[in-house]
mmCIF file of C-alpha atoms in Angstrom:
data_model
loop_
_atom_site.group_PDB
_atom_site.id
_atom_site.type_symbol
_atom_site.label_atom_id
_atom_site.label_comp_id
_atom_site.label_asym_id
_atom_site.label_seq_id
_atom_site.Cartn_x
_atom_site.Cartn_y
_atom_site.Cartn_z
ATOM 1 C CA UNK A 1 154.099 108.131 143.562
ATOM 2 C CA UNK A 2 153.625 107.501 139.624
ATOM 3 C CA UNK A 3 150.323 106.435 138.493
ATOM 4 C CA UNK A 4 150.691 103.187 136.419
ATOM 5 C CA UNK A 5 147.130 103.007 134.589
ATOM 6 C CA UNK A 6 146.328 99.770 133.337
ATOM 7 C CA UNK A 7 142.411 100.127 132.613
ATOM 8 C CA UNK A 8 142.353 101.348 128.969
ATOM 9 C CA UNK A 9 139.133 99.286 128.229
ATOM 10 C CA UNK A 10 137.558 101.556 130.511
ATOM 11 C CA UNK A 11 138.927 104.721 128.587
ATOM 12 C CA UNK A 12 142.254 105.990 127.132
ATOM 13 C CA UNK A 13 144.766 108.973 127.162
ATOM 14 C CA UNK A 14 144.080 111.142 124.461
ATOM 15 C CA UNK A 15 147.158 111.114 121.820
ATOM 16 C CA UNK A 16 148.768 114.345 122.181
ATOM 17 C CA UNK A 17 148.707 114.503 117.869
ATOM 18 C CA UNK A 18 144.891 113.993 118.667
ATOM 19 C CA UNK A 19 144.750 116.829 121.189
ATOM 20 C CA UNK A 20 147.331 118.937 118.380
ATOM 21 C CA UNK A 21 144.819 118.015 115.633
ATOM 22 C CA UNK A 22 141.707 119.249 117.577
ATOM 23 C CA UNK A 23 143.388 122.896 118.941
ATOM 24 C CA UNK A 24 142.584 124.956 116.149
ATOM 25 C CA UNK A 25 138.922 124.037 116.441
ATOM 26 C CA UNK A 26 138.884 124.901 119.723
ATOM 27 C CA UNK A 27 140.504 128.312 119.991
ATOM 28 C CA UNK A 28 140.307 129.717 115.800
ATOM 29 C CA UNK A 29 138.359 127.869 113.968
ATOM 30 C CA UNK A 30 135.350 127.978 116.024
ATOM 31 C CA UNK A 31 132.434 128.792 113.723
ATOM 32 C CA UNK A 32 129.030 126.513 113.469
ATOM 33 C CA UNK A 33 129.428 124.233 110.248
ATOM 34 C CA UNK A 34 126.028 124.960 110.151
ATOM 35 C CA UNK A 35 126.722 129.069 109.305
ATOM 36 C CA UNK A 36 126.891 130.504 105.666
ATOM 37 C CA UNK A 37 129.816 132.488 106.373
ATOM 38 C CA UNK A 38 133.467 131.638 105.542
ATOM 39 C CA UNK A 39 134.502 129.967 109.520
ATOM 40 C CA UNK A 40 131.270 128.264 109.022
ATOM 41 C CA UNK A 41 131.595 126.436 105.810
ATOM 42 C CA UNK A 42 135.001 125.857 106.498
ATOM 43 C CA UNK A 43 134.422 123.818 109.552
ATOM 44 C CA UNK A 44 131.581 122.189 107.622
ATOM 45 C CA UNK A 45 134.321 121.087 105.107
ATOM 46 C CA UNK A 46 136.515 119.800 107.769
ATOM 47 C CA UNK A 47 133.479 117.527 109.305
ATOM 48 C CA UNK A 48 132.480 116.255 105.968
ATOM 49 C CA UNK A 49 136.456 115.563 105.511
ATOM 50 C CA UNK A 50 136.332 113.334 108.844
ATOM 51 C CA UNK A 51 133.469 111.614 107.841
ATOM 52 C CA UNK A 52 134.783 110.627 104.582
ATOM 53 C CA UNK A 53 138.196 109.574 106.263
ATOM 54 C CA UNK A 54 136.167 107.834 109.095
ATOM 55 C CA UNK A 55 134.251 105.600 106.237
ATOM 56 C CA UNK A 56 137.117 104.834 104.414
ATOM 57 C CA UNK A 57 138.911 102.876 107.601
ATOM 58 C CA UNK A 58 135.432 100.989 107.960
ATOM 59 C CA UNK A 59 135.203 100.877 103.997
ATOM 60 C CA UNK A 60 131.445 102.112 104.424
ATOM 61 C CA UNK A 61 130.494 105.241 102.801
ATOM 62 C CA UNK A 62 130.528 108.676 103.971
ATOM 63 C CA UNK A 63 126.424 109.052 103.784
ATOM 64 C CA UNK A 64 126.712 106.031 106.434
ATOM 65 C CA UNK A 65 128.729 107.577 108.934
ATOM 66 C CA UNK A 66 126.832 109.659 111.498
ATOM 67 C CA UNK A 67 128.395 111.426 114.433
ATOM 68 C CA UNK A 68 127.163 110.939 118.299
ATOM 69 C CA UNK A 69 128.425 111.554 121.619
ATOM 70 C CA UNK A 70 129.476 107.970 122.111
ATOM 71 C CA UNK A 71 129.248 104.216 122.113
ATOM 72 C CA UNK A 72 125.988 104.472 124.455
ATOM 73 C CA UNK A 73 124.127 107.016 122.544
ATOM 74 C CA UNK A 74 125.447 104.851 119.402
ATOM 75 C CA UNK A 75 124.014 101.708 120.584
ATOM 76 C CA UNK A 76 120.618 103.521 122.050
ATOM 77 C CA UNK A 77 119.478 104.982 118.900
ATOM 78 C CA UNK A 78 120.573 102.242 116.761
ATOM 79 C CA UNK A 79 118.316 99.975 118.433
ATOM 80 C CA UNK A 80 115.681 101.862 119.018
ATOM 81 C CA UNK A 81 115.619 103.569 115.426
ATOM 82 C CA UNK A 82 115.995 100.381 113.447
ATOM 83 C CA UNK A 83 113.022 98.847 115.611
ATOM 84 C CA UNK A 84 110.490 101.761 115.451
ATOM 85 C CA UNK A 85 111.399 102.293 111.928
ATOM 86 C CA UNK A 86 110.599 98.359 110.714
ATOM 87 C CA UNK A 87 107.813 98.069 113.432
ATOM 88 C CA UNK A 88 105.502 97.087 110.565
ATOM 89 C CA UNK A 89 107.622 93.981 110.200
ATOM 90 C CA UNK A 90 107.864 92.398 113.832
ATOM 91 C CA UNK A 91 108.597 93.503 117.431
ATOM 92 C CA UNK A 92 111.408 90.940 118.299
ATOM 93 C CA UNK A 93 115.238 91.886 118.726
ATOM 94 C CA UNK A 94 117.845 89.008 119.597
ATOM 95 C CA UNK A 95 120.886 90.156 121.699
ATOM 96 C CA UNK A 96 123.194 87.843 124.146
ATOM 97 C CA UNK A 97 123.661 87.942 127.706
ATOM 98 C CA UNK A 98 126.961 89.461 128.146
ATOM 99 C CA UNK A 99 126.175 92.803 126.192
ATOM 100 C CA UNK A 100 127.181 96.290 127.437
ATOM 101 C CA UNK A 101 124.739 97.797 129.927
ATOM 102 C CA UNK A 102 123.989 100.314 127.020
ATOM 103 C CA UNK A 103 122.394 97.476 124.833
ATOM 104 C CA UNK A 104 121.083 95.598 128.029
ATOM 105 C CA UNK A 105 119.681 98.247 129.583
ATOM 106 C CA UNK A 106 117.841 99.497 126.303
ATOM 107 C CA UNK A 107 116.469 95.929 125.563
ATOM 108 C CA UNK A 108 114.739 95.472 128.872
ATOM 109 C CA UNK A 109 113.107 98.892 128.854
ATOM 110 C CA UNK A 110 112.086 97.933 125.398
ATOM 111 C CA UNK A 111 110.522 94.796 127.013
ATOM 112 C CA UNK A 112 108.736 96.831 129.292
ATOM 113 C CA UNK A 113 107.137 98.871 126.097
ATOM 114 C CA UNK A 114 106.028 95.515 124.499
ATOM 115 C CA UNK A 115 108.831 94.446 122.394
ATOM 116 C CA UNK A 116 109.987 90.919 122.325
ATOM 117 C CA UNK A 117 113.748 90.482 123.410
ATOM 118 C CA UNK A 118 115.665 86.819 123.067
ATOM 119 C CA UNK A 119 118.920 86.772 125.194
ATOM 120 C CA UNK A 120 120.918 84.118 123.884
ATOM 121 C CA UNK A 121 124.100 82.325 125.742
ATOM 122 C CA UNK A 122 127.468 82.058 125.731
ATOM 123 C CA UNK A 123 129.913 79.270 126.196
ATOM 124 C CA UNK A 124 132.524 79.356 129.182
ATOM 125 C CA UNK A 125 134.692 81.471 127.041
ATOM 126 C CA UNK A 126 132.338 84.006 126.260
ATOM 127 C CA UNK A 127 131.816 82.749 122.286
ATOM 128 C CA UNK A 128 127.873 83.351 121.257
ATOM 129 C CA UNK A 129 126.169 79.836 120.195
ATOM 130 C CA UNK A 130 125.540 80.505 116.683
ATOM 131 C CA UNK A 131 122.893 77.380 116.803
ATOM 132 C CA UNK A 132 121.112 78.926 119.612
ATOM 133 C CA UNK A 133 120.781 82.076 117.449
ATOM 134 C CA UNK A 134 119.955 80.698 114.471
ATOM 135 C CA UNK A 135 116.791 78.839 116.989
ATOM 136 C CA UNK A 136 116.153 82.170 118.423
ATOM 137 C CA UNK A 137 115.111 83.595 114.984
ATOM 138 C CA UNK A 138 111.039 83.718 114.270
ATOM 139 C CA UNK A 139 109.388 85.370 111.539
ATOM 140 C CA UNK A 140 108.570 88.440 113.394
ATOM 141 C CA UNK A 141 112.929 89.244 114.063
ATOM 142 C CA UNK A 142 113.725 92.770 113.009
ATOM 143 C CA UNK A 143 117.112 93.043 114.905
ATOM 144 C CA UNK A 144 120.366 91.160 116.002
ATOM 145 C CA UNK A 145 122.484 93.258 118.046
ATOM 146 C CA UNK A 146 125.707 91.173 119.104
ATOM 147 C CA UNK A 147 129.266 92.856 120.540
ATOM 148 C CA UNK A 148 132.291 92.554 118.438
ATOM 149 C CA UNK A 149 134.670 92.275 121.302
ATOM 150 C CA UNK A 150 133.731 92.261 124.948
ATOM 151 C CA UNK A 151 134.461 94.975 127.403
ATOM 152 C CA UNK A 152 135.153 92.914 130.493
ATOM 153 C CA UNK A 153 136.893 89.816 129.130
ATOM 154 C CA UNK A 154 138.056 90.716 126.163
ATOM 155 C CA UNK A 155 136.491 87.789 124.268
ATOM 156 C CA UNK A 156 136.205 88.672 119.801
ATOM 157 C CA UNK A 157 132.622 87.117 118.835
ATOM 158 C CA UNK A 158 132.375 85.411 115.267
ATOM 159 C CA UNK A 159 131.010 88.287 114.034
ATOM 160 C CA UNK A 160 131.201 87.540 110.164
ATOM 161 C CA UNK A 161 129.279 84.485 110.644
ATOM 162 C CA UNK A 162 126.738 86.258 113.058
ATOM 163 C CA UNK A 163 126.301 88.869 110.118
ATOM 164 C CA UNK A 164 125.814 85.930 107.694
ATOM 165 C CA UNK A 165 122.880 84.214 109.241
ATOM 166 C CA UNK A 166 121.122 87.405 109.967
ATOM 167 C CA UNK A 167 121.646 88.079 106.046
ATOM 168 C CA UNK A 168 120.088 85.039 105.293
ATOM 169 C CA UNK A 169 117.252 85.606 107.307
ATOM 170 C CA UNK A 170 116.941 89.185 105.981
ATOM 171 C CA UNK A 171 117.358 90.547 109.671
ATOM 172 C CA UNK A 172 119.264 93.572 110.292
ATOM 173 C CA UNK A 173 122.490 93.468 112.069
ATOM 174 C CA UNK A 174 124.076 95.903 114.222
ATOM 175 C CA UNK A 175 127.240 95.467 116.403
ATOM 176 C CA UNK A 176 128.762 97.660 119.438
ATOM 177 C CA UNK A 177 132.079 97.686 118.278
ATOM 178 C CA UNK A 178 133.113 100.340 120.787
ATOM 179 C CA UNK A 179 136.127 98.052 122.266
ATOM 180 C CA UNK A 180 136.916 96.144 118.841
ATOM 181 C CA UNK A 181 137.655 99.583 116.841
ATOM 182 C CA UNK A 182 140.956 100.741 117.242
ATOM 183 C CA UNK A 183 142.362 97.200 117.750
ATOM 184 C CA UNK A 184 140.710 95.215 115.385
ATOM 185 C CA UNK A 185 140.853 95.446 111.404
ATOM 186 C CA UNK A 186 137.238 96.166 110.416
ATOM 187 C CA UNK A 187 135.538 95.801 106.983
ATOM 188 C CA UNK A 188 131.547 96.581 107.373
ATOM 189 C CA UNK A 189 131.172 95.011 103.975
ATOM 190 C CA UNK A 190 132.851 92.085 104.410
ATOM 191 C CA UNK A 191 131.847 91.302 107.849
ATOM 192 C CA UNK A 192 127.943 91.370 107.092
ATOM 193 C CA UNK A 193 127.595 94.688 109.550
ATOM 194 C CA UNK A 194 124.469 96.764 108.640
ATOM 195 C CA UNK A 195 125.259 98.949 111.747
ATOM 196 C CA UNK A 196 128.289 99.626 113.969
ATOM 197 C CA UNK A 197 128.628 101.414 117.298
ATOM 198 C CA UNK A 198 132.452 103.094 118.266
ATOM 199 C CA UNK A 199 133.325 105.849 120.611
ATOM 200 C CA UNK A 200 136.845 107.695 120.032
ATOM 201 C CA UNK A 201 138.133 107.472 124.054
ATOM 202 C CA UNK A 202 138.426 103.857 123.431
ATOM 203 C CA UNK A 203 141.642 104.472 120.731
ATOM 204 C CA UNK A 204 143.347 107.334 122.474
ATOM 205 C CA UNK A 205 140.735 110.125 120.937
ATOM 206 C CA UNK A 206 138.570 112.459 123.392
ATOM 207 C CA UNK A 207 135.629 111.980 125.188
ATOM 208 C CA UNK A 208 132.409 112.784 124.125
ATOM 209 C CA UNK A 209 132.250 111.941 120.672
ATOM 210 C CA UNK A 210 131.334 108.745 118.597
ATOM 211 C CA UNK A 211 129.905 107.278 115.515
ATOM 212 C CA UNK A 212 127.407 105.194 114.188
ATOM 213 C CA UNK A 213 127.902 103.134 110.508
ATOM 214 C CA UNK A 214 123.994 102.740 109.436
ATOM 215 C CA UNK A 215 124.534 101.154 105.808
ATOM 216 C CA UNK A 216 122.932 102.826 103.111
ATOM 217 C CA UNK A 217 119.144 101.601 102.637
ATOM 218 C CA UNK A 218 118.523 100.667 106.336
ATOM 219 C CA UNK A 219 116.649 102.923 107.929
ATOM 220 C CA UNK A 220 116.062 104.259 111.473
ATOM 221 C CA UNK A 221 114.134 106.813 113.292
ATOM 222 C CA UNK A 222 115.682 110.029 114.868
ATOM 223 C CA UNK A 223 115.744 110.484 118.808
ATOM 224 C CA UNK A 224 117.339 113.958 118.763
ATOM 225 C CA UNK A 225 114.589 116.478 117.631
ATOM 226 C CA UNK A 226 115.494 119.968 116.589
ATOM 227 C CA UNK A 227 117.772 121.302 113.609
ATOM 228 C CA UNK A 228 118.878 118.846 110.696
ATOM 229 C CA UNK A 229 122.164 118.108 111.011
ATOM 230 C CA UNK A 230 123.764 114.768 110.425
ATOM 231 C CA UNK A 231 121.150 114.422 107.678
ATOM 232 C CA UNK A 232 118.289 114.941 109.673
ATOM 233 C CA UNK A 233 118.770 112.050 112.055
ATOM 234 C CA UNK A 234 121.279 114.123 114.990
ATOM 235 C CA UNK A 235 119.620 117.641 115.845
ATOM 236 C CA UNK A 236 122.569 119.487 117.655
ATOM 237 C CA UNK A 237 125.511 121.525 116.824
ATOM 238 C CA UNK A 238 128.396 119.109 115.768
ATOM 239 C CA UNK A 239 131.128 119.041 118.003
ATOM 240 C CA UNK A 240 133.703 119.979 115.378
ATOM 241 C CA UNK A 241 136.952 119.495 117.484
ATOM 242 C CA UNK A 242 135.794 116.134 118.857
ATOM 243 C CA UNK A 243 134.890 115.054 115.034
ATOM 244 C CA UNK A 244 138.462 116.020 114.228
ATOM 245 C CA UNK A 245 139.990 114.211 117.079
ATOM 246 C CA UNK A 246 137.905 111.123 116.478
ATOM 247 C CA UNK A 247 138.943 111.106 112.717
ATOM 248 C CA UNK A 248 142.976 111.520 113.806
ATOM 249 C CA UNK A 249 142.770 109.084 116.473
ATOM 250 C CA UNK A 250 141.196 106.246 113.762
ATOM 251 C CA UNK A 251 143.814 107.242 111.756
ATOM 252 C CA UNK A 252 146.689 106.372 113.971
ATOM 253 C CA UNK A 253 145.441 103.445 115.271
ATOM 254 C CA UNK A 254 145.114 102.043 111.717
ATOM 255 C CA UNK A 255 148.523 103.465 110.580
ATOM 256 C CA UNK A 256 150.256 100.765 112.545
ATOM 257 C CA UNK A 257 147.515 98.439 114.021
ATOM 258 C CA UNK A 258 149.558 95.068 113.787
ATOM 259 C CA UNK A 259 152.695 96.107 115.929
ATOM 260 C CA UNK A 260 150.098 98.213 118.243
ATOM 261 C CA UNK A 261 148.786 94.381 119.007
ATOM 262 C CA UNK A 262 152.228 92.626 118.901
ATOM 263 C CA UNK A 263 153.893 94.991 121.288
ATOM 264 C CA UNK A 264 150.730 95.200 123.767
ATOM 265 C CA UNK A 265 149.985 91.541 123.312
ATOM 266 C CA UNK A 266 153.382 90.509 124.406
ATOM 267 C CA UNK A 267 152.833 92.738 127.844
ATOM 268 C CA UNK A 268 149.926 90.843 128.041
ATOM 269 C CA UNK A 269 151.094 87.561 128.029
ATOM 270 C CA UNK A 270 154.172 88.495 129.934
ATOM 271 C CA UNK A 271 151.816 89.446 132.577
ATOM 272 C CA UNK A 272 149.497 86.625 132.410
ATOM 273 C CA UNK A 273 152.498 84.188 132.586
ATOM 274 C CA UNK A 274 154.218 86.053 135.656
ATOM 275 C CA UNK A 275 150.479 85.661 137.822
ATOM 276 C CA UNK A 276 150.179 82.080 136.828
ATOM 277 C CA UNK A 277 153.673 81.423 138.282
ATOM 278 C CA UNK A 278 153.446 83.518 141.269
ATOM 279 C CA UNK A 279 149.920 83.316 142.812
ATOM 280 C CA UNK A 280 147.998 80.254 143.001
ATOM 281 C CA UNK A 281 144.391 79.316 142.561
ATOM 282 C CA UNK A 282 143.530 81.719 139.966
ATOM 283 C CA UNK A 283 141.385 81.470 136.830
ATOM 284 C CA UNK A 284 141.782 83.127 133.601
ATOM 285 C CA UNK A 285 138.352 84.251 131.980
ATOM 286 C CA UNK A 286 137.733 84.640 128.811
ATOM 287 C CA UNK A 287 138.937 82.794 125.576
ATOM 288 C CA UNK A 288 142.763 82.564 125.401
ATOM 289 C CA UNK A 289 143.055 83.048 121.772
ATOM 290 C CA UNK A 290 139.703 85.047 120.594
ATOM 291 C CA UNK A 291 140.289 87.937 122.586
ATOM 292 C CA UNK A 292 141.500 91.693 122.448
ATOM 293 C CA UNK A 293 145.285 91.931 122.678
ATOM 294 C CA UNK A 294 145.390 93.991 125.656
ATOM 295 C CA UNK A 295 143.064 92.369 128.206
ATOM 296 C CA UNK A 296 143.352 89.954 130.821
ATOM 297 C CA UNK A 297 140.732 89.329 133.315
ATOM 298 C CA UNK A 298 141.792 86.754 135.895
ATOM 299 C CA UNK A 299 139.792 86.114 139.092
ATOM 300 C CA UNK A 300 141.915 85.747 142.403
ATOM 301 C CA UNK A 301 139.588 83.129 144.938
ATOM 302 C CA UNK A 302 139.150 83.464 147.953
ATOM 303 C CA UNK A 303 139.294 87.794 147.950
ATOM 304 C CA UNK A 304 137.468 90.278 147.044
ATOM 305 C CA UNK A 305 137.912 92.390 144.094
ATOM 306 C CA UNK A 306 136.897 95.668 145.677
ATOM 307 C CA UNK A 307 139.261 95.224 148.011
ATOM 308 C CA UNK A 308 142.214 93.909 145.840
ATOM 309 C CA UNK A 309 141.115 97.699 143.594
ATOM 310 C CA UNK A 310 141.574 99.689 146.526
ATOM 311 C CA UNK A 311 144.483 98.106 147.535
ATOM 312 C CA UNK A 312 146.165 98.466 144.089
ATOM 313 C CA UNK A 313 145.045 102.216 144.063
ATOM 314 C CA UNK A 314 146.936 102.575 147.159
ATOM 315 C CA UNK A 315 149.752 101.360 145.019
ATOM 316 C CA UNK A 316 149.216 104.490 142.445
ATOM 317 C CA UNK A 317 147.722 101.110 140.082
ATOM 318 C CA UNK A 318 144.484 101.686 138.382
ATOM 319 C CA UNK A 319 142.716 98.428 136.772
ATOM 320 C CA UNK A 320 139.321 96.610 136.832
ATOM 321 C CA UNK A 321 136.882 94.408 138.382
ATOM 322 C CA UNK A 322 134.742 94.411 135.399
ATOM 323 C CA UNK A 323 132.548 97.127 133.494
ATOM 324 C CA UNK A 324 133.247 101.254 134.536
ATOM 325 C CA UNK A 325 129.682 101.862 133.549
ATOM 326 C CA UNK A 326 128.586 99.405 136.825
ATOM 327 C CA UNK A 327 131.821 100.163 139.013
ATOM 328 C CA UNK A 328 129.471 101.464 141.282
ATOM 329 C CA UNK A 329 127.525 98.363 141.791
ATOM 330 C CA UNK A 330 128.428 95.506 144.340
ATOM 331 C CA UNK A 331 126.508 92.630 142.185
ATOM 332 C CA UNK A 332 128.573 90.331 140.191
ATOM 333 C CA UNK A 333 129.640 91.189 137.045
ATOM 334 C CA UNK A 334 126.789 89.707 134.397
ATOM 335 C CA UNK A 335 129.327 88.719 132.134
ATOM 336 C CA UNK A 336 131.303 86.666 134.667
ATOM 337 C CA UNK A 337 127.765 85.132 135.489
ATOM 338 C CA UNK A 338 127.036 84.506 131.880
ATOM 339 C CA UNK A 339 130.247 82.304 131.062
ATOM 340 C CA UNK A 340 129.199 80.392 133.716
ATOM 341 C CA UNK A 341 131.128 81.320 137.362
ATOM 342 C CA UNK A 342 130.110 80.989 140.508
ATOM 343 C CA UNK A 343 129.331 84.393 142.480
ATOM 344 C CA UNK A 344 132.134 84.245 144.853
ATOM 345 C CA UNK A 345 134.712 83.878 141.660
ATOM 346 C CA UNK A 346 132.978 86.362 139.909
ATOM 347 C CA UNK A 347 133.355 89.042 142.725
ATOM 348 C CA UNK A 348 137.469 88.087 143.079
ATOM 349 C CA UNK A 349 137.654 89.193 139.381
ATOM 350 C CA UNK A 350 140.563 91.591 138.249
ATOM 351 C CA UNK A 351 140.520 93.063 134.735
ATOM 352 C CA UNK A 352 143.876 94.839 133.325
ATOM 353 C CA UNK A 353 143.612 96.043 129.894
ATOM 354 C CA UNK A 354 147.327 97.233 128.392
ATOM 355 C CA UNK A 355 147.568 100.293 126.339
ATOM 356 C CA UNK A 356 150.389 101.809 123.989
ATOM 357 C CA UNK A 357 152.066 103.775 126.948
ATOM 358 C CA UNK A 358 152.452 100.704 129.083
ATOM 359 C CA UNK A 359 156.035 99.080 129.898
ATOM 360 C CA UNK A 360 157.457 95.958 130.843
ATOM 361 C CA UNK A 361 158.478 98.100 134.108
ATOM 362 C CA UNK A 362 155.180 98.783 135.061
ATOM 363 C CA UNK A 363 153.958 95.098 134.505
ATOM 364 C CA UNK A 364 156.768 94.017 136.765
ATOM 365 C CA UNK A 365 155.522 96.797 139.422
ATOM 366 C CA UNK A 366 152.034 95.377 139.207
ATOM 367 C CA UNK A 367 152.761 91.688 139.333
ATOM 368 C CA UNK A 368 155.194 92.261 142.380
ATOM 369 C CA UNK A 369 152.116 94.208 144.146
ATOM 370 C CA UNK A 370 149.495 91.876 143.599
ATOM 371 C CA UNK A 371 151.750 88.686 144.582
ATOM 372 C CA UNK A 372 152.055 90.743 147.944
ATOM 373 C CA UNK A 373 148.511 92.145 148.259
ATOM 374 C CA UNK A 374 146.729 88.904 147.237
ATOM 375 C CA UNK A 375 148.428 86.788 149.612
ATOM 376 C CA UNK A 376 147.765 89.464 152.909
ATOM 377 C CA UNK A 377 143.774 89.883 151.638
ATOM 378 C CA UNK A 378 143.652 85.740 151.617
ATOM 379 C CA UNK A 379 145.182 85.700 155.292
ATOM 380 C CA UNK A 380 142.279 88.298 156.190
ATOM 381 C CA UNK A 381 139.549 85.928 154.120
ATOM 382 C CA UNK A 382 137.400 83.483 156.250
ATOM 383 C CA UNK A 383 136.878 81.430 153.021
ATOM 384 C CA UNK A 384 140.770 81.342 152.535
ATOM 385 C CA UNK A 385 140.700 80.424 156.169
ATOM 386 C CA UNK A 386 138.424 77.516 155.634
ATOM 387 C CA UNK A 387 139.877 76.273 152.615
ATOM 388 C CA UNK A 388 143.162 75.512 153.685
ATOM 389 C CA UNK A 389 141.577 73.767 156.699
ATOM 390 C CA UNK A 390 139.844 71.459 154.316
ATOM 391 C CA UNK A 391 143.190 71.218 152.190
ATOM 392 C CA UNK A 392 145.333 70.048 155.457
ATOM 393 C CA UNK A 393 142.573 67.163 156.447
#
């Protein structure tokens, strides 16, 4: 049985061209970039060339790019680093209720340390309320952090407008763009972004490598002490192969972004139409238009998402019922609760995220199995039985 992978929001298969670009820096050019001998100097050059490539894609500057271990580290470093660096200006941060756990958990911890956090709401499609954002701003607000695109329901936020509001009030704006980079064209200057997080494994690059972009002039404290790598902001020997892989993956992602999005959107729309036609009592979660091209999040009423996932797995289908970082939890998704879904419907959600390696034949197979599995699980559900009884009265 072949595996059908439809969880590309959680991670992606590393592109063969990326692996090929990385291999020399694992097997031959293995020198430490901080060393003064030739293989060290050569690796220093490739690190800086990669930094330049990343900065050009984002329309930033090379000295605004810091390599990290991934999105969670970048988010933690940006939020804590900026707050501690500007604590003389205030102690207030604004975020939304549907951020990634690496942002929300950091904010909760900061509250315990005495910082003030305002969590603004979103509408039923998951779009932040700009008026609520404006009203939340205080004289002591230092930072606004709003994610670019949501990892569960795919909703794309009005980032340019959020950045403009922050700029007008002299507030630093950070965005978690982990889901957006590689799927959306991003110009940090035009979008009024002061700080941005990204992670290579979301766009067919290797795991364990990411970027924190921080606009020149914005200060942030370091959180890993030791050596003086990354302009004295992140100690530790650079992951040269990972850095090369990240830069190559970004290059490939933006080489033909429009065609990539066209293909996966066609597959996503085909999947959604098939589900709407063949399975009743569903709810599509997230904005229909302002969403990532490959994302679909649908609640199948009267069943549990966990049971749906387990049955799909038996058929070789990989999907998700929420964020990969919280998949061990039985609590309903905080994102789905934030858009107003009741617990029982939030529990019945299925996220599929289509990538560049998926095919229409795979979608047909998934839909065929979903029809059978949903029907079978509903027949076993007391909620379904109660619903049918009430419908027949």
